[in-house]
PDB file of C-alpha atoms and ligand atoms in Angstrom:
ATOM      1  CA  MET S   1      37.806 -83.442  -3.237  1.00 95.00           C
ATOM      2  CA  LYS S   2      38.971 -86.029  -0.706  1.00 96.00           C
ATOM      3  CA  ILE S   3      37.373 -86.176   2.746  1.00 98.00           C
ATOM      4  CA  ILE S   4      39.779 -87.315   5.431  1.00 98.00           C
ATOM      5  CA  GLY S   5      38.289 -88.036   8.826  1.00 98.00           C
ATOM      6  CA  GLY S   6      40.553 -87.842  11.836  1.00 98.00           C
ATOM      7  CA  PRO S   7      40.185 -90.344  14.682  1.00 98.00           C
ATOM      8  CA  ALA S   8      37.928 -88.023  16.710  1.00 98.00           C
ATOM      9  CA  SER S   9      35.505 -87.361  13.858  1.00 98.00           C
ATOM     10  CA  GLN S  10      35.108 -90.681  12.071  1.00 98.00           C
ATOM     11  CA  ALA S  11      31.305 -90.769  12.034  1.00 98.00           C
ATOM     12  CA  LEU S  12      30.906 -87.078  11.248  1.00 98.00           C
ATOM     13  CA  SER S  13      33.417 -87.146   8.387  1.00 98.00           C
ATOM     14  CA  SER S  14      31.702 -90.222   6.927  1.00 98.00           C
ATOM     15  CA  ARG S  15      28.370 -88.376   7.102  1.00 98.00           C
ATOM     16  CA  VAL S  16      29.864 -85.323   5.391  1.00 98.00           C
ATOM     17  CA  ALA S  17      31.329 -87.536   2.661  1.00 98.00           C
ATOM     18  CA  ARG S  18      27.938 -89.177   2.157  1.00 98.00           C
ATOM     19  CA  GLU S  19      26.245 -85.767   1.878  1.00 98.00           C
ATOM     20  CA  LEU S  20      28.761 -84.878  -0.821  1.00 98.00           C
ATOM     21  CA  ASN S  21      28.578 -88.283  -2.556  1.00 98.00           C
ATOM     22  CA  ILE S  22      32.268 -88.905  -1.958  1.00 96.00           C
ATOM     23  CA  GLU S  23      33.835 -92.098  -0.667  1.00 94.00           C
ATOM     24  CA  PRO S  24      35.682 -91.144   2.559  1.00 93.00           C
ATOM     25  CA  THR S  25      39.416 -91.742   2.370  1.00 96.00           C
ATOM     26  CA  VAL S  26      40.583 -94.625   4.521  1.00 96.00           C
ATOM     27  CA  CYS S  27      43.250 -93.869   7.099  1.00 97.00           C
ATOM     28  CA  ASP S  28      45.129 -95.918   9.605  1.00 97.00           C
ATOM     29  CA  PHE S  29      45.424 -94.677  13.188  1.00 98.00           C
ATOM     30  CA  THR S  30      47.444 -96.637  15.701  1.00 98.00           C
ATOM     31  CA  LYS S  31      49.963 -96.018  18.478  1.00 98.00           C
ATOM     32  CA  PHE S  32      53.613 -96.892  18.842  1.00 98.00           C
ATOM     33  CA  PRO S  33      54.528 -98.966  21.906  1.00 98.00           C
ATOM     34  CA  ASP S  34      55.619 -95.797  23.741  1.00 98.00           C
ATOM     35  CA  GLY S  35      52.193 -94.221  23.208  1.00 97.00           C
ATOM     36  CA  GLU S  36      53.097 -91.897  20.333  1.00 98.00           C
ATOM     37  CA  LEU S  37      50.417 -91.611  17.663  1.00 98.00           C
ATOM     38  CA  TYR S  38      50.784 -93.038  14.156  1.00 98.00           C
ATOM     39  CA  SER S  39      48.554 -91.800  11.330  1.00 98.00           C
ATOM     40  CA  ARG S  40      48.612 -92.806   7.676  1.00 98.00           C
ATOM     41  CA  ILE S  41      46.381 -91.838   4.766  1.00 97.00           C
ATOM     42  CA  LEU S  42      45.850 -94.926   2.603  1.00 96.00           C
ATOM     43  CA  ASP S  43      45.428 -93.076  -0.692  1.00 88.00           C
ATOM     44  CA  GLU S  44      48.173 -91.848  -2.966  1.00 79.00           C
ATOM     45  CA  ASP S  45      46.045 -89.402  -5.006  1.00 82.00           C
ATOM     46  CA  VAL S  46      47.048 -85.779  -4.824  1.00 84.00           C
ATOM     47  CA  ASP S  47      43.804 -83.832  -4.728  1.00 90.00           C
ATOM     48  CA  GLU S  48      42.110 -81.026  -2.829  1.00 96.00           C
ATOM     49  CA  VAL S  49      41.535 -82.397   0.657  1.00 97.00           C
ATOM     50  CA  THR S  50      39.219 -81.618   3.551  1.00 98.00           C
ATOM     51  CA  ILE S  51      40.415 -82.938   6.879  1.00 98.00           C
ATOM     52  CA  ILE S  52      37.743 -83.174   9.575  1.00 98.00           C
ATOM     53  CA  GLN S  53      38.959 -83.609  13.120  1.00 98.00           C
ATOM     54  CA  SER S  54      37.747 -82.205  16.421  1.00 99.00           C
ATOM     55  CA  THR S  55      40.466 -81.423  18.945  1.00 98.00           C
ATOM     56  CA  THR S  56      38.818 -82.427  22.185  1.00 98.00           C
ATOM     57  CA  THR S  57      42.044 -83.925  23.576  1.00 98.00           C
ATOM     58  CA  ASP S  58      45.693 -83.063  23.074  1.00 98.00           C
ATOM     59  CA  SER S  59      46.118 -86.338  21.157  1.00 98.00           C
ATOM     60  CA  ASP S  60      43.345 -85.245  18.787  1.00 98.00           C
ATOM     61  CA  LEU S  61      45.349 -82.129  18.022  1.00 98.00           C
ATOM     62  CA  VAL S  62      48.485 -84.177  17.295  1.00 98.00           C
ATOM     63  CA  ALA S  63      46.496 -86.433  14.952  1.00 98.00           C
ATOM     64  CA  LEU S  64      45.179 -83.346  13.131  1.00 98.00           C
ATOM     65  CA  LEU S  65      48.720 -81.987  12.715  1.00 98.00           C
ATOM     66  CA  GLN S  66      49.867 -85.374  11.411  1.00 98.00           C
ATOM     67  CA  LEU S  67      47.085 -85.462   8.807  1.00 98.00           C
ATOM     68  CA  ILE S  68      47.804 -81.907   7.655  1.00 98.00           C
ATOM     69  CA  ASP S  69      51.483 -82.758   7.302  1.00 98.00           C
ATOM     70  CA  ALA S  70      50.696 -85.955   5.400  1.00 97.00           C
ATOM     71  CA  CYS S  71      48.728 -83.859   2.884  1.00 97.00           C
ATOM     72  CA  GLU S  72      51.662 -81.553   2.131  1.00 95.00           C
ATOM     73  CA  ASP S  73      51.444 -82.282  -1.626  1.00 95.00           C
ATOM     74  CA  SER S  74      47.736 -81.456  -1.874  1.00 96.00           C
ATOM     75  CA  PRO S  75      47.016 -78.302  -3.873  1.00 97.00           C
ATOM     76  CA  VAL S  76      44.384 -77.138  -1.353  1.00 97.00           C
ATOM     77  CA  ILE S  77      43.938 -78.168   2.269  1.00 98.00           C
ATOM     78  CA  ASN S  78      40.679 -77.357   4.067  1.00 98.00           C
ATOM     79  CA  VAL S  79      40.569 -78.132   7.758  1.00 98.00           C
ATOM     80  CA  VAL S  80      37.307 -78.542   9.641  1.00 99.00           C
ATOM     81  CA  ILE S  81      37.645 -78.455  13.423  1.00 99.00           C
ATOM     82  CA  PRO S  82      34.053 -79.090  14.521  1.00 99.00           C
ATOM     83  CA  TYR S  83      34.962 -78.686  18.196  1.00 98.00           C
ATOM     84  CA  MET S  84      38.112 -76.722  18.861  1.00 98.00           C
ATOM     85  CA  GLY S  85      39.505 -77.444  22.305  1.00 98.00           C
ATOM     86  CA  TYR S  86      41.217 -74.599  24.179  1.00 98.00           C
ATOM     87  CA  ALA S  87      38.951 -71.994  22.508  1.00 97.00           C
ATOM     88  CA  ARG S  88      38.013 -70.805  26.008  1.00 95.00           C
ATOM     89  CA  GLN S  89      41.667 -69.810  26.503  1.00 96.00           C
ATOM     90  CA  ASP S  90      41.242 -66.997  24.015  1.00 96.00           C
ATOM     91  CA  LYS S  91      43.019 -64.238  25.918  1.00 96.00           C
ATOM     92  CA  LYS S  92      45.443 -63.646  28.776  1.00 96.00           C
ATOM     93  CA  PHE S  93      43.418 -63.681  31.983  1.00 93.00           C
ATOM     94  CA  LYS S  94      46.539 -63.209  34.181  1.00 94.00           C
ATOM     95  CA  SER S  95      50.010 -61.970  33.336  1.00 97.00           C
ATOM     96  CA  GLY S  96      52.398 -64.736  32.354  1.00 97.00           C
ATOM     97  CA  GLU S  97      49.703 -66.847  30.726  1.00 97.00           C
ATOM     98  CA  PRO S  98      49.827 -67.970  27.098  1.00 97.00           C
ATOM     99  CA  ILE S  99      46.916 -67.416  24.750  1.00 98.00           C
ATOM    100  CA  THR S 100      46.593 -71.126  24.170  1.00 98.00           C
ATOM    101  CA  ALA S 101      43.930 -70.823  21.469  1.00 98.00           C
ATOM    102  CA  ARG S 102      46.344 -68.597  19.530  1.00 98.00           C
ATOM    103  CA  ALA S 103      49.275 -70.976  20.056  1.00 98.00           C
ATOM    104  CA  ILE S 104      47.206 -73.821  18.641  1.00 98.00           C
ATOM    105  CA  ALA S 105      45.751 -71.817  15.758  1.00 98.00           C
ATOM    106  CA  ARG S 106      49.297 -70.912  14.689  1.00 98.00           C
ATOM    107  CA  THR S 107      50.197 -74.595  14.297  1.00 98.00           C
ATOM    108  CA  ILE S 108      47.416 -75.233  11.757  1.00 98.00           C
ATOM    109  CA  ASN S 109      48.773 -74.823   8.227  1.00 96.00           C
ATOM    110  CA  ALA S 110      45.869 -74.866   5.830  1.00 98.00           C
ATOM    111  CA  ASP S 111      44.175 -72.846   3.112  1.00 98.00           C
ATOM    112  CA  ARG S 112      40.816 -72.623   4.869  1.00 98.00           C
ATOM    113  CA  ILE S 113      39.614 -73.417   8.350  1.00 98.00           C
ATOM    114  CA  PHE S 114      36.054 -74.129   9.430  1.00 98.00           C
ATOM    115  CA  THR S 115      34.850 -74.397  13.018  1.00 98.00           C
ATOM    116  CA  VAL S 116      31.353 -74.942  14.427  1.00 98.00           C
ATOM    117  CA  ASN S 117      30.025 -72.557  17.092  1.00 98.00           C
ATOM    118  CA  ILE S 118      33.515 -71.821  18.306  1.00 98.00           C
ATOM    119  CA  HIS S 119      33.363 -70.627  21.913  1.00 96.00           C
ATOM    120  CA  GLU S 120      34.924 -67.246  21.148  1.00 95.00           C
ATOM    121  CA  SER S 121      34.823 -65.996  17.561  1.00 96.00           C
ATOM    122  CA  SER S 122      37.889 -63.775  18.023  1.00 97.00           C
ATOM    123  CA  VAL S 123      39.934 -67.016  17.982  1.00 98.00           C
ATOM    124  CA  LEU S 124      39.297 -67.197  14.222  1.00 98.00           C
ATOM    125  CA  ASN S 125      41.643 -64.235  13.788  1.00 98.00           C
ATOM    126  CA  TYR S 126      44.522 -66.267  15.203  1.00 98.00           C
ATOM    127  CA  PHE S 127      44.620 -68.645  12.212  1.00 98.00           C
ATOM    128  CA  ASN S 128      46.991 -67.873   9.325  1.00 97.00           C
ATOM    129  CA  ALA S 129      44.222 -68.718   6.856  1.00 97.00           C
ATOM    130  CA  ASP S 130      40.661 -67.730   6.043  1.00 97.00           C
ATOM    131  CA  ALA S 131      38.614 -69.038   8.963  1.00 98.00           C
ATOM    132  CA  PHE S 132      34.839 -69.427   9.101  1.00 98.00           C
ATOM    133  CA  ASP S 133      32.561 -70.384  11.976  1.00 98.00           C
ATOM    134  CA  LEU S 134      29.436 -72.398  11.130  1.00 98.00           C
ATOM    135  CA  ASP S 135      26.291 -72.139  13.232  1.00 98.00           C
ATOM    136  CA  ALA S 136      24.526 -75.359  14.254  1.00 98.00           C
ATOM    137  CA  SER S 137      21.666 -73.645  16.104  1.00 98.00           C
ATOM    138  CA  ARG S 138      19.179 -74.162  13.286  1.00 97.00           C
ATOM    139  CA  LEU S 139      19.806 -77.918  13.240  1.00 98.00           C
ATOM    140  CA  LEU S 140      19.278 -78.066  17.012  1.00 98.00           C
ATOM    141  CA  GLY S 141      16.081 -76.039  16.630  1.00 98.00           C
ATOM    142  CA  TYR S 142      14.610 -78.455  14.080  1.00 97.00           C
ATOM    143  CA  HIS S 143      15.421 -81.404  16.306  1.00 98.00           C
ATOM    144  CA  ILE S 144      13.872 -79.756  19.364  1.00 98.00           C
ATOM    145  CA  ARG S 145      10.708 -78.955  17.438  1.00 96.00           C
ATOM    146  CA  SER S 146      10.446 -82.571  16.259  1.00 97.00           C
ATOM    147  CA  LEU S 147      10.196 -83.728  19.895  1.00 97.00           C
ATOM    148  CA  ASN S 148       6.667 -82.283  20.197  1.00 93.00           C
ATOM    149  CA  LEU S 149       7.283 -80.949  23.690  1.00 97.00           C
ATOM    150  CA  CYS S 150       4.702 -79.313  25.927  1.00 96.00           C
ATOM    151  CA  ASN S 151       4.682 -75.546  25.289  1.00 96.00           C
ATOM    152  CA  PRO S 152       8.501 -75.593  24.937  1.00 97.00           C
ATOM    153  CA  LEU S 153      10.683 -72.688  26.009  1.00 97.00           C
ATOM    154  CA  ILE S 154      14.357 -72.432  25.052  1.00 97.00           C
ATOM    155  CA  VAL S 155      16.428 -70.895  27.808  1.00 95.00           C
ATOM    156  CA  SER S 156      20.015 -69.707  27.901  1.00 95.00           C
ATOM    157  CA  PRO S 157      21.683 -70.303  31.299  1.00 92.00           C
ATOM    158  CA  ASP S 158      23.236 -66.816  31.156  1.00 89.00           C
ATOM    159  CA  LYS S 159      23.510 -63.779  28.917  1.00 90.00           C
ATOM    160  CA  GLY S 160      26.496 -65.340  27.097  1.00 90.00           C
ATOM    161  CA  ALA S 161      24.359 -67.874  25.263  1.00 95.00           C
ATOM    162  CA  ILE S 162      21.361 -65.671  24.443  1.00 95.00           C
ATOM    163  CA  ALA S 163      22.265 -65.454  20.744  1.00 96.00           C
ATOM    164  CA  LEU S 164      22.423 -69.255  20.562  1.00 97.00           C
ATOM    165  CA  ALA S 165      19.020 -69.547  22.283  1.00 97.00           C
ATOM    166  CA  GLU S 166      17.534 -66.921  20.003  1.00 97.00           C
ATOM    167  CA  ASN S 167      18.910 -68.494  16.805  1.00 97.00           C
ATOM    168  CA  THR S 168      17.793 -71.969  17.868  1.00 98.00           C
ATOM    169  CA  ALA S 169      14.277 -70.729  18.564  1.00 97.00           C
ATOM    170  CA  ALA S 170      13.974 -68.345  15.610  1.00 94.00           C
ATOM    171  CA  ASP S 171      13.534 -70.577  12.564  1.00 85.00           C
ATOM    172  CA  VAL S 172      11.234 -73.018  14.296  1.00 93.00           C
ATOM    173  CA  GLY S 173       8.957 -70.457  15.903  1.00 94.00           C
ATOM    174  CA  LEU S 174       9.733 -71.280  19.542  1.00 95.00           C
ATOM    175  CA  GLU S 175       9.978 -68.842  22.449  1.00 96.00           C
ATOM    176  CA  TYR S 176      13.295 -68.174  24.176  1.00 96.00           C
ATOM    177  CA  ASP S 177      14.491 -66.443  27.317  1.00 95.00           C
ATOM    178  CA  TYR S 178      17.564 -66.350  29.553  1.00 94.00           C
ATOM    179  CA  LEU S 179      18.237 -66.932  33.226  1.00 93.00           C
ATOM    180  CA  GLU S 180      19.066 -63.850  35.233  1.00 88.00           C
ATOM    181  CA  LYS S 181      20.891 -63.847  38.528  1.00 74.00           C
ATOM    182  CA  THR S 182      19.882 -61.159  41.044  1.00 76.00           C
ATOM    183  CA  ARG S 183      22.016 -60.648  44.150  1.00 70.00           C
ATOM    184  CA  HIS S 184      19.958 -59.336  47.079  1.00 75.00           C
ATOM    185  CA  SER S 185      22.727 -59.451  49.693  1.00 76.00           C
ATOM    186  CA  GLY S 186      26.097 -61.102  50.283  1.00 71.00           C
ATOM    187  CA  ASP S 187      24.607 -64.580  50.518  1.00 70.00           C
ATOM    188  CA  SER S 188      21.190 -64.214  48.940  1.00 71.00           C
ATOM    189  CA  VAL S 189      20.915 -64.756  45.190  1.00 64.00           C
ATOM    190  CA  THR S 190      17.850 -65.570  43.112  1.00 70.00           C
ATOM    191  CA  ILE S 191      17.986 -66.882  39.578  1.00 76.00           C
ATOM    192  CA  LYS S 192      14.910 -66.906  37.341  1.00 78.00           C
ATOM    193  CA  ALA S 193      13.931 -66.757  33.728  1.00 81.00           C
ATOM    194  CA  LYS S 194      14.074 -63.085  32.838  1.00 83.00           C
ATOM    195  CA  ASN S 195      10.764 -62.597  31.046  1.00 83.00           C
ATOM    196  CA  VAL S 196       8.750 -65.818  30.951  1.00 86.00           C
ATOM    197  CA  ASP S 197       6.999 -67.956  33.586  1.00 90.00           C
ATOM    198  CA  VAL S 198       8.346 -71.522  33.276  1.00 94.00           C
ATOM    199  CA  MET S 199       5.459 -73.121  35.226  1.00 95.00           C
ATOM    200  CA  ASN S 200       4.181 -76.323  33.544  1.00 96.00           C
ATOM    201  CA  ARG S 201       6.298 -75.782  30.453  1.00 97.00           C
ATOM    202  CA  ASP S 202       8.927 -78.111  28.978  1.00 97.00           C
ATOM    203  CA  ILE S 203      12.215 -76.237  29.123  1.00 97.00           C
ATOM    204  CA  ILE S 204      15.278 -76.711  26.930  1.00 98.00           C
ATOM    205  CA  ILE S 205      18.378 -75.096  28.418  1.00 97.00           C
ATOM    206  CA  ILE S 206      20.897 -74.429  25.699  1.00 97.00           C
ATOM    207  CA  ASP S 207      24.597 -73.562  25.788  1.00 96.00           C
ATOM    208  CA  ASP S 208      27.456 -73.860  23.323  1.00 97.00           C
ATOM    209  CA  MET S 209      29.019 -76.634  25.394  1.00 97.00           C
ATOM    210  CA  ILE S 210      28.470 -78.701  28.494  1.00 96.00           C
ATOM    211  CA  ALA S 211      31.816 -79.351  30.166  1.00 95.00           C
ATOM    212  CA  THR S 212      31.587 -80.347  33.844  1.00 94.00           C
ATOM    213  CA  GLY S 213      27.833 -79.862  33.798  1.00 93.00           C
ATOM    214  CA  GLY S 214      28.028 -77.437  36.723  1.00 90.00           C
ATOM    215  CA  THR S 215      26.284 -74.571  34.930  1.00 87.00           C
ATOM    216  CA  MET S 216      23.502 -76.807  33.675  1.00 92.00           C
ATOM    217  CA  ALA S 217      22.975 -78.783  36.915  1.00 92.00           C
ATOM    218  CA  GLU S 218      22.301 -75.550  38.813  1.00 88.00           C
ATOM    219  CA  SER S 219      19.926 -74.337  36.119  1.00 91.00           C
ATOM    220  CA  ILE S 220      17.972 -77.607  36.018  1.00 94.00           C
ATOM    221  CA  LYS S 221      17.379 -77.585  39.799  1.00 90.00           C
ATOM    222  CA  LEU S 222      16.327 -73.998  39.670  1.00 89.00           C
ATOM    223  CA  LEU S 223      13.856 -74.375  36.830  1.00 93.00           C
ATOM    224  CA  LYS S 224      12.361 -77.479  38.443  1.00 93.00           C
ATOM    225  CA  SER S 225      11.895 -75.592  41.701  1.00 91.00           C
ATOM    226  CA  GLN S 226      10.040 -72.922  39.738  1.00 90.00           C
ATOM    227  CA  GLY S 227       7.518 -75.434  38.405  1.00 94.00           C
ATOM    228  CA  ALA S 228       9.013 -76.357  35.032  1.00 96.00           C
ATOM    229  CA  LYS S 229       7.666 -79.638  33.628  1.00 97.00           C
ATOM    230  CA  ASP S 230      10.479 -81.626  31.952  1.00 98.00           C
ATOM    231  CA  VAL S 231      13.893 -80.009  31.593  1.00 98.00           C
ATOM    232  CA  TYR S 232      16.019 -80.938  28.583  1.00 98.00           C
ATOM    233  CA  LEU S 233      19.552 -79.801  27.845  1.00 98.00           C
ATOM    234  CA  ALA S 234      20.839 -78.918  24.411  1.00 98.00           C
ATOM    235  CA  CYS S 235      24.359 -78.042  23.375  1.00 98.00           C
ATOM    236  CA  VAL S 236      26.503 -77.982  20.291  1.00 98.00           C
ATOM    237  CA  HIS S 237      29.547 -79.559  21.963  1.00 98.00           C
ATOM    238  CA  PRO S 238      28.961 -82.420  24.434  1.00 98.00           C
ATOM    239  CA  VAL S 239      32.325 -82.276  26.187  1.00 98.00           C
ATOM    240  CA  LEU S 240      30.650 -83.942  29.202  1.00 98.00           C
ATOM    241  CA  ALA S 241      33.859 -84.199  31.206  1.00 96.00           C
ATOM    242  CA  ARG S 242      34.319 -86.446  34.228  1.00 95.00           C
ATOM    243  CA  ASN S 243      30.981 -87.261  35.891  1.00 96.00           C
ATOM    244  CA  ALA S 244      28.963 -84.577  34.081  1.00 96.00           C
ATOM    245  CA  VAL S 245      26.311 -86.985  32.778  1.00 98.00           C
ATOM    246  CA  LEU S 246      25.671 -88.427  36.241  1.00 98.00           C
ATOM    247  CA  ARG S 247      25.495 -84.937  37.727  1.00 96.00           C
ATOM    248  CA  LEU S 248      22.949 -83.854  35.163  1.00 97.00           C
ATOM    249  CA  TYR S 249      20.724 -86.905  35.635  1.00 97.00           C
ATOM    250  CA  ASN S 250      20.978 -86.466  39.409  1.00 96.00           C
ATOM    251  CA  ALA S 251      19.837 -82.886  38.913  1.00 95.00           C
ATOM    252  CA  GLY S 252      16.755 -84.219  37.093  1.00 97.00           C
ATOM    253  CA  VAL S 253      17.445 -83.708  33.383  1.00 98.00           C
ATOM    254  CA  LYS S 254      14.982 -85.483  31.097  1.00 98.00           C
ATOM    255  CA  ASP S 255      17.400 -85.864  28.168  1.00 98.00           C
ATOM    256  CA  ILE S 256      20.565 -84.363  26.699  1.00 98.00           C
ATOM    257  CA  ILE S 257      20.506 -83.262  23.067  1.00 98.00           C
ATOM    258  CA  ALA S 258      23.852 -82.607  21.373  1.00 98.00           C
ATOM    259  CA  THR S 259      25.535 -82.567  17.993  1.00 99.00           C
ATOM    260  CA  ASP S 260      28.289 -84.792  16.658  1.00 99.00           C
ATOM    261  CA  THR S 261      31.035 -82.140  16.804  1.00 99.00           C
ATOM    262  CA  ILE S 262      32.095 -84.441  19.627  1.00 98.00           C
ATOM    263  CA  GLU S 263      30.936 -87.994  19.037  1.00 98.00           C
ATOM    264  CA  LYS S 264      29.044 -89.151  22.124  1.00 98.00           C
ATOM    265  CA  VAL S 265      25.874 -91.174  22.729  1.00 98.00           C
ATOM    266  CA  GLN S 266      24.106 -87.821  23.225  1.00 98.00           C
ATOM    267  CA  SER S 267      25.045 -86.686  19.669  1.00 98.00           C
ATOM    268  CA  CYS S 268      21.612 -87.084  18.080  1.00 98.00           C
ATOM    269  CA  VAL S 269      21.930 -84.073  15.735  1.00 98.00           C
ATOM    270  CA  SER S 270      24.520 -84.220  12.977  1.00 98.00           C
ATOM    271  CA  VAL S 271      26.291 -81.092  11.759  1.00 99.00           C
ATOM    272  CA  ALA S 272      27.223 -82.941   8.536  1.00 98.00           C
ATOM    273  CA  PRO S 273      24.712 -80.983   6.367  1.00 98.00           C
ATOM    274  CA  LEU S 274      26.142 -77.723   7.702  1.00 98.00           C
ATOM    275  CA  ILE S 275      29.735 -78.709   6.880  1.00 98.00           C
ATOM    276  CA  ALA S 276      28.776 -80.198   3.508  1.00 98.00           C
ATOM    277  CA  ASN S 277      26.982 -76.969   2.535  1.00 98.00           C
ATOM    278  CA  ALA S 278      29.993 -74.896   3.526  1.00 98.00           C
ATOM    279  CA  LEU S 279      32.286 -77.134   1.437  1.00 98.00           C
ATOM    280  CA  ARG S 280      29.916 -76.971  -1.546  1.00 98.00           C
ATOM    281  CA  SER S 281      30.041 -73.205  -1.509  1.00 96.00           C
ATOM    282  CA  ILE S 282      33.838 -72.749  -1.595  1.00 92.00           C
TER     283      ILE S 282
HETATM  284  C1  R5P O 301      31.147 -70.857  29.188  1.00 97.36           C
HETATM  285  O1  R5P O 301      31.315 -69.698  28.887  1.00 97.36           O
HETATM  286  C2  R5P O 301      30.476 -71.849  28.292  1.00 97.36           C
HETATM  287  O2  R5P O 301      29.594 -71.258  27.417  1.00 97.36           O
HETATM  288  C3  R5P O 301      29.751 -72.874  29.115  1.00 97.36           C
HETATM  289  O3  R5P O 301      28.720 -72.234  29.847  1.00 97.36           O
HETATM  290  C4  R5P O 301      30.659 -73.538  30.083  1.00 97.36           C
HETATM  291  O4  R5P O 301      31.854 -73.882  29.473  1.00 97.36           O
HETATM  292  C5  R5P O 301      30.019 -74.759  30.666  1.00 97.36           C
HETATM  293  O5  R5P O 301      30.914 -75.308  31.585  1.00 97.36           O
HETATM  294  P1  R5P O 301      30.447 -76.305  32.701  1.00 97.36           P
HETATM  295  O6  R5P O 301      29.637 -77.386  32.025  1.00 97.36           O
HETATM  296  O7  R5P O 301      31.730 -76.806  33.268  1.00 97.36           O
HETATM  297  O8  R5P O 301      29.630 -75.544  33.691  1.00 97.36           O
END
């Protein structure tokens, strides 16, 4: 099998190749003077290929489509999209809107698709191929445990991420909870951990992604005001758009823990073993 890393997933694809004892295929990525992307795979062999490329930006998606097209003679094409952008646009919220996740999924011509903690699993049904979502929570859990925190508690910022909090905590024997919002009147809302007192505990707030940081910044302030010791953030996908990092440090975060589905300085946990295992088992 050949491992082809797209421009957004160069480190991750190299790590996956290393896990599988394969030399990653060298590609050339440049731009034409007008800004259009140019991709070239510098290997003539026709073999089963696995293309690994997150689609954080629209250009990342174009590069992925270019690589898939360049592999047209390969007998089998696996595509790994560690972070799939637009997965939050998984349905029509208002009439006249597209289902952008579906529109994108329909452009991906491959034999198998893998994603990692895709925001909405129903998006997998939009691909014209077998599609599998891999779960990075265990890897995050092992990393969090290795930090030797003070009586750590994993907290989901809302009910939507409870399963992620639970899975992250489960294998490593940590406690988890979620934040619950209670509205007392039109302008009076309290938010607290549903079941557990956070006083003097190190808290890890976990979500599938941190985008603008708004959700997390509110949660950090709140947990601090309730007596939490250090507050860490963990996520699978560190989108960290605009000034999110500054916002989070201003809110008092101790550290941000993320995976390399999006390659950022915060990506201290690699999902390479997860992807390599999935590729070994096909
Ligand atoms: C939403 O459903 C997601 O799970 C995240 O909670 C959300 O995307 C985070 O966005 P932001 O960082 O902009 O608050």
